[in-house]
mmCIF file of C-alpha atoms in Angstrom:
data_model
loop_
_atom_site.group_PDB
_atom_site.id
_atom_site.type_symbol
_atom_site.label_atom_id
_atom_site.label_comp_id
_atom_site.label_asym_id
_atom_site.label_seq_id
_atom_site.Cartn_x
_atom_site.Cartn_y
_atom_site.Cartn_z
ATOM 1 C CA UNK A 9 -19.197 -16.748 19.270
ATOM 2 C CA UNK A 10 -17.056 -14.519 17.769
ATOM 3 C CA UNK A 11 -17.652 -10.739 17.826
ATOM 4 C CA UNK A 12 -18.314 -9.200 13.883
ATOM 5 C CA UNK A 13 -15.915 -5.631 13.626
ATOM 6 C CA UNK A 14 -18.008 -2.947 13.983
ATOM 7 C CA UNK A 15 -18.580 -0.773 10.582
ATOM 8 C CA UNK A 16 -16.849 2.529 10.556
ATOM 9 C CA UNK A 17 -19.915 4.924 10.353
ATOM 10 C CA UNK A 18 -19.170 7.737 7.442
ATOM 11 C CA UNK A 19 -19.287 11.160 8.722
ATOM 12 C CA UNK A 20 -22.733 13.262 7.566
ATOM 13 C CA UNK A 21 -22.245 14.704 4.325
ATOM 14 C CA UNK A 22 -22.798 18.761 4.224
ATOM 15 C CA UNK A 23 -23.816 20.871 1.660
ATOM 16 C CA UNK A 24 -20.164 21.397 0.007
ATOM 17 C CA UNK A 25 -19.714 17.844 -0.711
ATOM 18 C CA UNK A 26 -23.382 17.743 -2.383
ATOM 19 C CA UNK A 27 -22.024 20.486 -4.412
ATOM 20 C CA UNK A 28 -18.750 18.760 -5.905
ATOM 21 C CA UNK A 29 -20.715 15.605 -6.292
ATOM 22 C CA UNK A 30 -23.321 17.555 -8.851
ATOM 23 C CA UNK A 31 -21.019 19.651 -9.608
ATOM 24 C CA UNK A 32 -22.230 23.111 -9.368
ATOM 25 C CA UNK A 33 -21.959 25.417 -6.393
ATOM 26 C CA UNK A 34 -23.241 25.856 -3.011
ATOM 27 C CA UNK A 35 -25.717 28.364 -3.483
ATOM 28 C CA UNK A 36 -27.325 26.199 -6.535
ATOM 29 C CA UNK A 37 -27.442 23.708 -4.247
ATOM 30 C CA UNK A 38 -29.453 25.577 -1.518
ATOM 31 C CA UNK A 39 -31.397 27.248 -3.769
ATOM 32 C CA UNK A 40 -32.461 23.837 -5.368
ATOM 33 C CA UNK A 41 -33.883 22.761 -1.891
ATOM 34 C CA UNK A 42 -34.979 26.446 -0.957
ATOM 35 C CA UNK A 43 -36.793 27.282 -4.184
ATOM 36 C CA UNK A 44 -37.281 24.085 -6.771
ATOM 37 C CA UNK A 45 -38.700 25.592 -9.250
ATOM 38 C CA UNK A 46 -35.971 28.399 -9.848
ATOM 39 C CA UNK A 47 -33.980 25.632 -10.983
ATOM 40 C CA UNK A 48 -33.787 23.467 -14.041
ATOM 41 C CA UNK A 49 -35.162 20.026 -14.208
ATOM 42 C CA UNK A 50 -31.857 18.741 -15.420
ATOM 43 C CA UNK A 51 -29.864 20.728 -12.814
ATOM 44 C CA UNK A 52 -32.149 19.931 -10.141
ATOM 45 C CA UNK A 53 -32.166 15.835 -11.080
ATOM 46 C CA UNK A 54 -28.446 16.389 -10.649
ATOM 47 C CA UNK A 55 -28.819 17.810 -7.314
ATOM 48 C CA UNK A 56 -30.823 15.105 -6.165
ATOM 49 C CA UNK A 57 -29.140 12.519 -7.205
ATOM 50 C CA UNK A 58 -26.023 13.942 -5.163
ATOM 51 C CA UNK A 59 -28.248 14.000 -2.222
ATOM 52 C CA UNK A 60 -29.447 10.431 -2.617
ATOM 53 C CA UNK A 61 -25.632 9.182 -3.376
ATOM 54 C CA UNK A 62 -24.439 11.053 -0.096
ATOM 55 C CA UNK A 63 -27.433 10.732 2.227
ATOM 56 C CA UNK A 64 -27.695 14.401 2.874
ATOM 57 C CA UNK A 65 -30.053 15.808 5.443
ATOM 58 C CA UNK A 66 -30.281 19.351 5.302
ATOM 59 C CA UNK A 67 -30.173 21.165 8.054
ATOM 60 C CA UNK A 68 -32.934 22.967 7.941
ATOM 61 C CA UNK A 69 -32.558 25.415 11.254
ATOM 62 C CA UNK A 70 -29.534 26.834 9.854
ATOM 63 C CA UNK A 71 -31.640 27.272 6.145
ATOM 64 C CA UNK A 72 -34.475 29.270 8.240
ATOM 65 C CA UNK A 73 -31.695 31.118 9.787
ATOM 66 C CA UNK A 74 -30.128 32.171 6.412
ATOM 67 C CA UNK A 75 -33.452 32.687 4.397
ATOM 68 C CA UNK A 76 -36.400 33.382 6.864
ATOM 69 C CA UNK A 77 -38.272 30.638 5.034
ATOM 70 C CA UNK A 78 -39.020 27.197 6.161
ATOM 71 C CA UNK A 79 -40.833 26.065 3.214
ATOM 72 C CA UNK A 80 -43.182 24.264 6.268
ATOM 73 C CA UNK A 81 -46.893 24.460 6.064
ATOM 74 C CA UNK A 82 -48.758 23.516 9.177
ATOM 75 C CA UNK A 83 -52.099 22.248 8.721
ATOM 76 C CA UNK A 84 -53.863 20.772 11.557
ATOM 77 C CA UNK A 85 -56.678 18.345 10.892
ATOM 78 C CA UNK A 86 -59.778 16.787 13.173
ATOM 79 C CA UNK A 87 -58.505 13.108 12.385
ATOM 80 C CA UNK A 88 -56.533 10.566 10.193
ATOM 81 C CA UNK A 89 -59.082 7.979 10.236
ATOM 82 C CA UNK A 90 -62.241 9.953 8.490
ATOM 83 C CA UNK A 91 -62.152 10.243 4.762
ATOM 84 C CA UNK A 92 -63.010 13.214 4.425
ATOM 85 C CA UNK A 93 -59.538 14.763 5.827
ATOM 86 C CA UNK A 94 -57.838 12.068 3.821
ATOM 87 C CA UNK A 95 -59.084 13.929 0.824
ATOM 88 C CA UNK A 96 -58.547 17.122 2.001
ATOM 89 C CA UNK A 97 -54.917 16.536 2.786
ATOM 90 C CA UNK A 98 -54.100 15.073 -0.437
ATOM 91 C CA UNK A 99 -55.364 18.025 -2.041
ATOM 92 C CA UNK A 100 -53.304 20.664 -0.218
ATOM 93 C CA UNK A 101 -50.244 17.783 -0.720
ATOM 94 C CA UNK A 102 -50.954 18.232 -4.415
ATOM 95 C CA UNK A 103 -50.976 22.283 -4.188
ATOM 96 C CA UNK A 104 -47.463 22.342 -2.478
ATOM 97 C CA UNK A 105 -44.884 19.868 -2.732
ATOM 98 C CA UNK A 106 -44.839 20.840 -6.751
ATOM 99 C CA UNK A 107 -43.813 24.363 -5.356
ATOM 100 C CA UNK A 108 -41.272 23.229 -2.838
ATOM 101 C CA UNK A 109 -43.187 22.786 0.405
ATOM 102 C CA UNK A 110 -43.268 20.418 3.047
ATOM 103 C CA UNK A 111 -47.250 19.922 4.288
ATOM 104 C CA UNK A 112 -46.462 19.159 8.441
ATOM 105 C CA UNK A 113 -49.639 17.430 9.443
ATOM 106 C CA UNK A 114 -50.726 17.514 13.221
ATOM 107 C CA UNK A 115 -53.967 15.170 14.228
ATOM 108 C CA UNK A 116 -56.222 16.925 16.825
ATOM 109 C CA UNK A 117 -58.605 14.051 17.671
ATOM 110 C CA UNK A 118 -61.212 16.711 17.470
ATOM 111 C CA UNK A 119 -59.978 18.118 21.023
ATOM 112 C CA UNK A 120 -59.703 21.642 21.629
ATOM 113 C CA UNK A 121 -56.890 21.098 23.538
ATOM 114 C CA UNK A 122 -54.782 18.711 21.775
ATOM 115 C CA UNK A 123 -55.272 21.378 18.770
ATOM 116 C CA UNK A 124 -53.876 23.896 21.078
ATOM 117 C CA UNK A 125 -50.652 21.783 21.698
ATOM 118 C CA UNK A 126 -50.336 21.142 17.817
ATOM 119 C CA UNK A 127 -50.353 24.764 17.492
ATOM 120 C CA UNK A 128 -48.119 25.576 19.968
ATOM 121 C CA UNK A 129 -45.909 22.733 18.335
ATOM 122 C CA UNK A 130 -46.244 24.146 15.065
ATOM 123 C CA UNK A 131 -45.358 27.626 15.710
ATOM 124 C CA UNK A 132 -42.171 26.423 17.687
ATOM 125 C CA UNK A 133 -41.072 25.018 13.703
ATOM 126 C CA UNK A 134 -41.732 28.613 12.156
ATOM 127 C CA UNK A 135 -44.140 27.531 9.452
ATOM 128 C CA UNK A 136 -44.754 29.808 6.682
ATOM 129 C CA UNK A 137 -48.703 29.258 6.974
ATOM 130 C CA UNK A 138 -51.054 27.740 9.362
ATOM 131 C CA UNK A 139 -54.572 25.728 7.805
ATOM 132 C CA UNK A 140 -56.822 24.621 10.380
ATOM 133 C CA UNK A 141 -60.142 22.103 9.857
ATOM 134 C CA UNK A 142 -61.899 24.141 12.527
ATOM 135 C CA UNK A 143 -62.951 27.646 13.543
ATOM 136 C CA UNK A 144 -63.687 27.374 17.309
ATOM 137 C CA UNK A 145 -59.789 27.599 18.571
ATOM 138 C CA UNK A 146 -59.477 27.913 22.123
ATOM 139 C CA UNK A 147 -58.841 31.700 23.968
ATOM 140 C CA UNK A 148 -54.835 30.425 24.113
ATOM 141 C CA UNK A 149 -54.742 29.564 20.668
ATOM 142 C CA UNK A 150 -56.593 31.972 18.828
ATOM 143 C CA UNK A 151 -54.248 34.297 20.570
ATOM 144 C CA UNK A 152 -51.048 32.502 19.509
ATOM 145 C CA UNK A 153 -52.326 32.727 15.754
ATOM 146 C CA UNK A 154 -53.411 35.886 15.879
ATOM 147 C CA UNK A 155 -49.845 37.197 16.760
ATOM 148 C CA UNK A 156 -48.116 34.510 14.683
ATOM 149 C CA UNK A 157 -47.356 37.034 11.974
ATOM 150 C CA UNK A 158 -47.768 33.893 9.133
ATOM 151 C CA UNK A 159 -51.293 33.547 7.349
ATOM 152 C CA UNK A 160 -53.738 31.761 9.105
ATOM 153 C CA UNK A 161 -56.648 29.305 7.405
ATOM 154 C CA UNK A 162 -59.681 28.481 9.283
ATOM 155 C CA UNK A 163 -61.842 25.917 6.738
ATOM 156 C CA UNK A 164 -64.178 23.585 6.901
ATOM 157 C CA UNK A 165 -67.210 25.735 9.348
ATOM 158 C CA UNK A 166 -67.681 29.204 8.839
ATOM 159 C CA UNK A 167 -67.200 32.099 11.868
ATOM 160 C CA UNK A 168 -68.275 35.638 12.099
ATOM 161 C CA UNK A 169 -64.366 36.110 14.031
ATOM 162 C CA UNK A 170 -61.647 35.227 11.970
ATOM 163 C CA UNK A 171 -58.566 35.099 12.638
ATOM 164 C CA UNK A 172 -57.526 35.605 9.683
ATOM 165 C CA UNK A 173 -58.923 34.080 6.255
ATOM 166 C CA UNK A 174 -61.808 31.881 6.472
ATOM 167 C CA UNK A 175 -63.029 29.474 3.965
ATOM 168 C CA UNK A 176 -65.621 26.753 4.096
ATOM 169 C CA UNK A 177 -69.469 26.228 4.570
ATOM 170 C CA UNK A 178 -72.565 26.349 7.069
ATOM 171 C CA UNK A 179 -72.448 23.443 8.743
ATOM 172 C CA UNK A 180 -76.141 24.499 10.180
ATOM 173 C CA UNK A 181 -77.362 25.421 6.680
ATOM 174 C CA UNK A 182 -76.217 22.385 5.341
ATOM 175 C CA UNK A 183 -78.398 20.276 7.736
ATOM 176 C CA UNK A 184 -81.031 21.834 7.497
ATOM 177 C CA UNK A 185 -81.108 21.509 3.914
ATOM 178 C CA UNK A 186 -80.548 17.437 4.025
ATOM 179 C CA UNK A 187 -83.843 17.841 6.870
ATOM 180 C CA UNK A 188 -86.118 20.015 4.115
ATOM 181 C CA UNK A 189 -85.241 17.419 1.543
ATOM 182 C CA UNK A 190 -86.775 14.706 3.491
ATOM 183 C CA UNK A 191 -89.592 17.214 4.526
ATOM 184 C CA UNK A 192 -90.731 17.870 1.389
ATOM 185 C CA UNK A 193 -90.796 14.204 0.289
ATOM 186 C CA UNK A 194 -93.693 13.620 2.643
ATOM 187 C CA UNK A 195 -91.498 11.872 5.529
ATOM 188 C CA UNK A 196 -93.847 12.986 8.846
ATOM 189 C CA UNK A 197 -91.168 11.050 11.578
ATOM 190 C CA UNK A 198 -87.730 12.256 10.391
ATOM 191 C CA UNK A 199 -84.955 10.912 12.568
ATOM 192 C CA UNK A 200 -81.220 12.140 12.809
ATOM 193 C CA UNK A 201 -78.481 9.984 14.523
ATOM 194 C CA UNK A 202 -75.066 12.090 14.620
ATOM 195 C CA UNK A 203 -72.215 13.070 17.099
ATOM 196 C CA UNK A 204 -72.100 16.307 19.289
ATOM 197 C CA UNK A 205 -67.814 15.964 20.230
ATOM 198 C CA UNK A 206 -67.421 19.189 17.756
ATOM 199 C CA UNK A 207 -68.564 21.902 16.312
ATOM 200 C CA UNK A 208 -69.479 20.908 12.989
ATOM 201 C CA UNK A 209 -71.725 17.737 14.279
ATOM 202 C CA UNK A 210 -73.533 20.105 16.838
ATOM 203 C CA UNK A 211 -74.358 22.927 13.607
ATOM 204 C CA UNK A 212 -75.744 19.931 11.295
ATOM 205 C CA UNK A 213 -78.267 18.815 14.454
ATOM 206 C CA UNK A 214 -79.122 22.456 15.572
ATOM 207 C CA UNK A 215 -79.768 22.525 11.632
ATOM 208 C CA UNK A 216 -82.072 19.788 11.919
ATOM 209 C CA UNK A 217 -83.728 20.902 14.518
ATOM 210 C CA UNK A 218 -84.716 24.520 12.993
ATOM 211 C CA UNK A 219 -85.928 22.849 9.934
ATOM 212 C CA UNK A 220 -88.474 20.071 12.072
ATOM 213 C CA UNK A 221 -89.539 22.965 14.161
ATOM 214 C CA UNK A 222 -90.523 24.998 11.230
ATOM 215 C CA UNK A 223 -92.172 22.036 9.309
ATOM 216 C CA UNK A 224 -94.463 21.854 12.826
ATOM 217 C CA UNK A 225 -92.556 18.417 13.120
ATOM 218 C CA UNK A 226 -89.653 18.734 16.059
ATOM 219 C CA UNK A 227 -89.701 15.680 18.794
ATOM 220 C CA UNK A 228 -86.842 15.063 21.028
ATOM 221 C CA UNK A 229 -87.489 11.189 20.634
ATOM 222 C CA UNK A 230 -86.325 11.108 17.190
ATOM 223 C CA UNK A 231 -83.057 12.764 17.655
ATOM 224 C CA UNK A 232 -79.954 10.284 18.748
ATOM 225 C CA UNK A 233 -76.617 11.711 19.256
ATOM 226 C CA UNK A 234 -73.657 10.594 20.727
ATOM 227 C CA UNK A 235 -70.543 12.396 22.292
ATOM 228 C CA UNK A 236 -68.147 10.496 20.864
ATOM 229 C CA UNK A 237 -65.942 10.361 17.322
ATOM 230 C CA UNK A 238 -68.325 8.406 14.813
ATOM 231 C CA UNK A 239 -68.071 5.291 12.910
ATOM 232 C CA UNK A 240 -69.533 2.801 10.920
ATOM 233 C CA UNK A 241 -70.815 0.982 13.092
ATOM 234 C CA UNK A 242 -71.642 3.651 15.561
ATOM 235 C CA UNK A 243 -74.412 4.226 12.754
ATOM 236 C CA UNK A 244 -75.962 1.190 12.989
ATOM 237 C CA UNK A 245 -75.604 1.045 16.813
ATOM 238 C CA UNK A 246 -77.184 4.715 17.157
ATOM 239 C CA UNK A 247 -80.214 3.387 14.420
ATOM 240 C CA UNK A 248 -80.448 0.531 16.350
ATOM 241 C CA UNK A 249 -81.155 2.849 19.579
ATOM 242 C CA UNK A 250 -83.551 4.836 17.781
ATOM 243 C CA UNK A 251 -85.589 2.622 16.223
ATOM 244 C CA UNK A 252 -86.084 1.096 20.240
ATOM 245 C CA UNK A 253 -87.770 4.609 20.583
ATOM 246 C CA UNK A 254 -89.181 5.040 17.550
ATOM 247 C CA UNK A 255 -90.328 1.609 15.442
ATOM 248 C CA UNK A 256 -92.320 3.826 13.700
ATOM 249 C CA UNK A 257 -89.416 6.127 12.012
ATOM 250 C CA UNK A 258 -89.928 6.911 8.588
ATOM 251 C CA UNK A 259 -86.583 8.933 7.416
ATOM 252 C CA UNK A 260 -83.195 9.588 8.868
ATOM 253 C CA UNK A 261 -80.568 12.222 8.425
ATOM 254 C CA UNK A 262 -76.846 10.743 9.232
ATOM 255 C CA UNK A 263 -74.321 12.878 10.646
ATOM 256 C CA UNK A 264 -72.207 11.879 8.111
ATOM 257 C CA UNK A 265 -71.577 8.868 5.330
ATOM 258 C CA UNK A 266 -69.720 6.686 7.809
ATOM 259 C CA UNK A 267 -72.664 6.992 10.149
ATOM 260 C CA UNK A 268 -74.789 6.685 6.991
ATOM 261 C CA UNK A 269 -73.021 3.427 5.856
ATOM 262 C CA UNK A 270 -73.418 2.136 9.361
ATOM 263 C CA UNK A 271 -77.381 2.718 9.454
ATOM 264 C CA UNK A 272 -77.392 1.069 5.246
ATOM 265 C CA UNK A 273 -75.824 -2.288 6.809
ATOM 266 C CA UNK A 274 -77.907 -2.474 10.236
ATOM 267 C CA UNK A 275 -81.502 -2.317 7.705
ATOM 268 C CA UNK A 276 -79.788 -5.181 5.703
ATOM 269 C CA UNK A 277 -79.253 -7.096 8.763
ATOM 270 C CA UNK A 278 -83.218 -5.986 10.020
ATOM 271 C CA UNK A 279 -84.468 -6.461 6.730
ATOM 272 C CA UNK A 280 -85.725 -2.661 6.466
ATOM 273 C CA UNK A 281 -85.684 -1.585 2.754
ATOM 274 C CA UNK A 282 -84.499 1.321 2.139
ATOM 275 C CA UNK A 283 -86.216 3.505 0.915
ATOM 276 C CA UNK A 284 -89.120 1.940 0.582
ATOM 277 C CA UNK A 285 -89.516 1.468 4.523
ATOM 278 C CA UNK A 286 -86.690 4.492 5.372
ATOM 279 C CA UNK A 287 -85.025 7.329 3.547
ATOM 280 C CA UNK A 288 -81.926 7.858 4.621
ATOM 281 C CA UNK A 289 -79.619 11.087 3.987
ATOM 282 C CA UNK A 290 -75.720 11.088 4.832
ATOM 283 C CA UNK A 291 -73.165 13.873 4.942
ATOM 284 C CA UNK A 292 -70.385 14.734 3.029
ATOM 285 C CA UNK A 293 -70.573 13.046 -0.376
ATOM 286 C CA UNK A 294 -67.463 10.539 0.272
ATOM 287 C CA UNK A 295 -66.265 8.270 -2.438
ATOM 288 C CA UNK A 296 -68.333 5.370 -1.258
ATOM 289 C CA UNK A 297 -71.316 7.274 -1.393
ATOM 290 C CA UNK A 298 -72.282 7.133 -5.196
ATOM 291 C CA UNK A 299 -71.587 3.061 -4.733
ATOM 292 C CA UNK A 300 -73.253 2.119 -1.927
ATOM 293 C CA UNK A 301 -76.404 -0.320 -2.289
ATOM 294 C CA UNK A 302 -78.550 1.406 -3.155
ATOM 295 C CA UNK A 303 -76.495 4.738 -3.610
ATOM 296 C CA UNK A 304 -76.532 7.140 -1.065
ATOM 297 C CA UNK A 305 -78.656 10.579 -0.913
ATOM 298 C CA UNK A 306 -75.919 12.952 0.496
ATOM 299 C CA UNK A 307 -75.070 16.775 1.052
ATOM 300 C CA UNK A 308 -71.893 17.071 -0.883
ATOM 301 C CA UNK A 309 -69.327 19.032 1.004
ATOM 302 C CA UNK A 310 -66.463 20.703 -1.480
ATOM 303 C CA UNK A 311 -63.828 19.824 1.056
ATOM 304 C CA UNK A 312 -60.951 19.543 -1.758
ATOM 305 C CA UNK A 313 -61.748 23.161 -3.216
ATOM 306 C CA UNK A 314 -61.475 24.128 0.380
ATOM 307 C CA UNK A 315 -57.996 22.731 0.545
ATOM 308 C CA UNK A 316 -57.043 23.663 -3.100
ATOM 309 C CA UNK A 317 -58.413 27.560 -2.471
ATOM 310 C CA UNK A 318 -56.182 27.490 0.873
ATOM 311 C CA UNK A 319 -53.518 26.754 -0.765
ATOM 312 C CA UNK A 320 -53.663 29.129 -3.571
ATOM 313 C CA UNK A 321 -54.128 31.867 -0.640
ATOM 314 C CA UNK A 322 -51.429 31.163 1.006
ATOM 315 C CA UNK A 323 -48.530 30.693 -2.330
ATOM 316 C CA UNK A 324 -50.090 34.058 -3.440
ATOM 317 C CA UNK A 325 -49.207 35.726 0.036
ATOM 318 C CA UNK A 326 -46.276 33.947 0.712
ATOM 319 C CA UNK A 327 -44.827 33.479 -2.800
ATOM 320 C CA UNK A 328 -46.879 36.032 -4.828
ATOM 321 C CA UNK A 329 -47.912 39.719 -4.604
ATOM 322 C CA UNK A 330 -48.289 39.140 -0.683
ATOM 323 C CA UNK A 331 -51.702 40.302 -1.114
ATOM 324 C CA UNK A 332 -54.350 38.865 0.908
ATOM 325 C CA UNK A 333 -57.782 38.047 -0.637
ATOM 326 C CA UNK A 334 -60.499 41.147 -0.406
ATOM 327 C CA UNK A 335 -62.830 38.687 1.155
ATOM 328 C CA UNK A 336 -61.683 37.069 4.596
ATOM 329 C CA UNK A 337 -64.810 34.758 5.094
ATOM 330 C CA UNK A 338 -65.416 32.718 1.940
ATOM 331 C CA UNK A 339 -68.848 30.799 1.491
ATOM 332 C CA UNK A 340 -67.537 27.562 -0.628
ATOM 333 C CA UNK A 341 -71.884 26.396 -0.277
ATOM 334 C CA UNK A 342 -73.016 23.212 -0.452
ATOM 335 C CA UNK A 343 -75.217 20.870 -2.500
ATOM 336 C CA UNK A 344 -77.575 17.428 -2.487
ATOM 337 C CA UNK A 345 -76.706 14.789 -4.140
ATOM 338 C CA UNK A 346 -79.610 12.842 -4.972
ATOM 339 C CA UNK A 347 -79.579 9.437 -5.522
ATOM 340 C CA UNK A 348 -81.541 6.097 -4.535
ATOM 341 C CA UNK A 349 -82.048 6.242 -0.730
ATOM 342 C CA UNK A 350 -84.500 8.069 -0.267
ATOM 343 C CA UNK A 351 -87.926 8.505 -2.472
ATOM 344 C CA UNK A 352 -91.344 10.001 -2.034
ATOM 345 C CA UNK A 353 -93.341 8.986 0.779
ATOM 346 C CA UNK A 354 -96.464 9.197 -0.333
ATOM 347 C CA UNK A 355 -97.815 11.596 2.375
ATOM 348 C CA UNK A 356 -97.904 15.521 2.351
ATOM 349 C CA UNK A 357 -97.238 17.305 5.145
ATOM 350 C CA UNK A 358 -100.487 19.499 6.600
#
C-alpha cells in the first residue's frame, strides 16, 4: 500500500494576520473580541469573518493578562439532566453572550463536594462572576468565594449568610403552600414522595411536614423519600411504595414535576383517576406541566427571572456603575398553578 504525503499543517494564525485580513488594526481587533458591542456591526462582521477564514483562537491568557477581564462567567448548576436548569441556563445564555460573555457551565451532581472542585476549577480561569444553584457551599468553598474578589450569586434557596448576593425563593414556604392547598380541599391522608440528596428537596418536605402538623394531620407513613437524584420513574416507583403503606391515600405532593409525571403514568397503569381517586401537586411549573393529562396542579418556581435578575447584577457591577444592589437577599416568591389534578374532596377537615 502506498503511503499518502503527509499535509503540511499551516502555522496558527495570530492576531496581526486577523488584522490585515479585515483590514483594520490590532487593537480593533482585540477590542472586537474584548468588548463586542463597542464595535460596529459591519466592522465586527468583518472581524469575524477574518477569524473564520484564518481559524484564529485567541489566546485568551495573554487577553486576561493585558485587560484584567476574561469575559468568563462561571455558573455552577445541580444537573444537566433536570429541566429546570436547562431553562435556567438558557436564560443567563441569553443575558450574556449579546454582551460579549462566555457562560462556563460546571455540573455538580448535587454533591457538595464535586461543587467545591468546580469552584476551585472555576476560580483557577479568573471568571468575572460566579452564579451558583445552591446556598449551602461547603466551609472550603464558601471561603474561596468569599475572598474571590468577583461577585458571587447564590439562587435558587434562600440563606440568612450570604456570601454575597442572594436571589431566589423558600423552598420550605413553597411546600408548605402546595400541602395547605391540598388541606384546604378536604384531602384528610395527604402523601408526599420526594428526594432528601439536597437542600432544596429536604426544605419542600420539612415544609410539608409543618403544614400536616398544623392541620392536626402529620403521619410518618405517608411520607416517602428517597436519597437519591429523582426521575420519572422514580415517581411512580416511590407512589408505588406508598400506596403499599397507604391504599387508602387520598392526595400527594411531588417533589417535583418529573416525580409528578412519574406518579400521573403509574395511576394510568393502576387505573387510579386522578383526581377523582388522588390529587396530585408537582413542583416547579416545567413546560410539560400545563400539557400533561390531565394538566398538572404545580407551585411555579420563577427560575428564569432568577437567572435573568443574576445576570443583570452582575453586567451592572462588572460593566455598569459597579454598584451592588441595596438588597443582598432577594425574595423572587412563588405561586400555584392550578389546574386539573387535583379537585375538592368532598370532606372538611375538623
Amino acid at each position: 500500500m502506498m503511503d499518502m504525503p503527509r499535509k503540511q499543517r499551516r502555522p496558527r494564525s495570530k492576531l496581526s494576520d486577523v488584522a490585515e485580513r479585515a483590514g483594520v488594526s490590532a487593537v480593533t481587533v482585540s477590542r472586537a473580541l474584548r468588548r463586542p458591542e463597542m464595535v460596529s456591526p459591519l466592522l465586527r462582521e468583518r472581524i469575524d469573518t477574518a477569524i473564520k477564514d484564518l481559524a484564529y483562537i485567541p489566546n485568551r491568557a495573554a487577553s486576561i493578562l493585558a485587560s484584567s477581564r476574561s469575559n468568563v462567567i462561571g455558573v455552577v448548576v445541580s444537573s444537566l439532566s433536570n429541566g429546570v436548569f436547562a431553562d435556567y441556563l438558557r436564560a443567563l445564555h441569553d443575558m450574556f453572550q449579546p454582551k460579549g460573555f462566555q457562560v462556563m457551565v460546571f455540573n455538580s451532581a448535587y454533591s457538595p463536594q464535586e461543587e467545591e472542585k468546580a469552584i476551585v476549577t472555576l476560580l483557577g480561569q479568573r471568571p468575572e462572576a460566579l452564579i451558583l444553584t445552591d446556598v449551602d457551599q461547603t466551609p472550603y468553598a464558601r471561603e474561596l468565594l468569599e475572598h474571590s474578589g468577583i461577585p458571587i450569586i447564590q439562587t435558587m434557596g434562600l440563606t440568612d449568610r450570604p456570601i454575597d448576593i442572594n436571589i431566589g425563593i423558600s423552598q420550605h414556604d413553597a411546600g408548605v403552600l402546595a400541602t395547605r392547598h391540598l388541606i384546604e380541599l378536604g384531602h384528610r391522608r395527604i402523601g408526599i414522595i420526594g428526594t432528601n440528596h439536597d437542600s432544596r428537596g429536604c426544605q419542600r418536605v420539612a415544609g410539608y411536614v409543618d403544614a400536616m402538623q398544623a392541620a392536626g394531620l402529620h403521619d410518618e407513613t405517608l411520607i416517602e423519600v428517597s436519597p437519591i437524584p429523582s426521575t420519572v420513574k422514580m415517581g411512580g416507583e416511590l407512589l408505588g411504595e406508598l400506596l403499599l403503606r397507604r391504599p387508602d391515600l387520598d392526595a400527594v405532593f411531588c417533589g417535583n414535576d418529573d416525580l409528578a409525571l412519574g406518579v400521573l403514568f403509574e395511576c394510568a397503569r393502576r387505573d387510579i383517576a386522578i383526581p377523582h381517586a388522588l390529587s396530585v401537586v408537582g413542583f416547579n411549573d416545567l413546560e410539560f406541566a400545563a400539557d400533561t393529562h390531565p394538566a398538572l396542579t404545580t407551585i411555579a418556581v420563577p427560575r428564569r427571572d432568577m437567572a435573568r435578575l443574576s445576570a443583570e447584577i452582575v453586567l451592572e457591577i462588572i460593566r455598569g456603575s459597579g454598584q451592588r444592589p441595596k438588597t443582598t437577599r432577594i425574595d423572587l416568591g412563588f405561586k400555584l398553578s392550578l389546574r386539573a389534578s387535583t379537585q375538592r374532596s368532598g370532606r372538611s377537615i375538623s
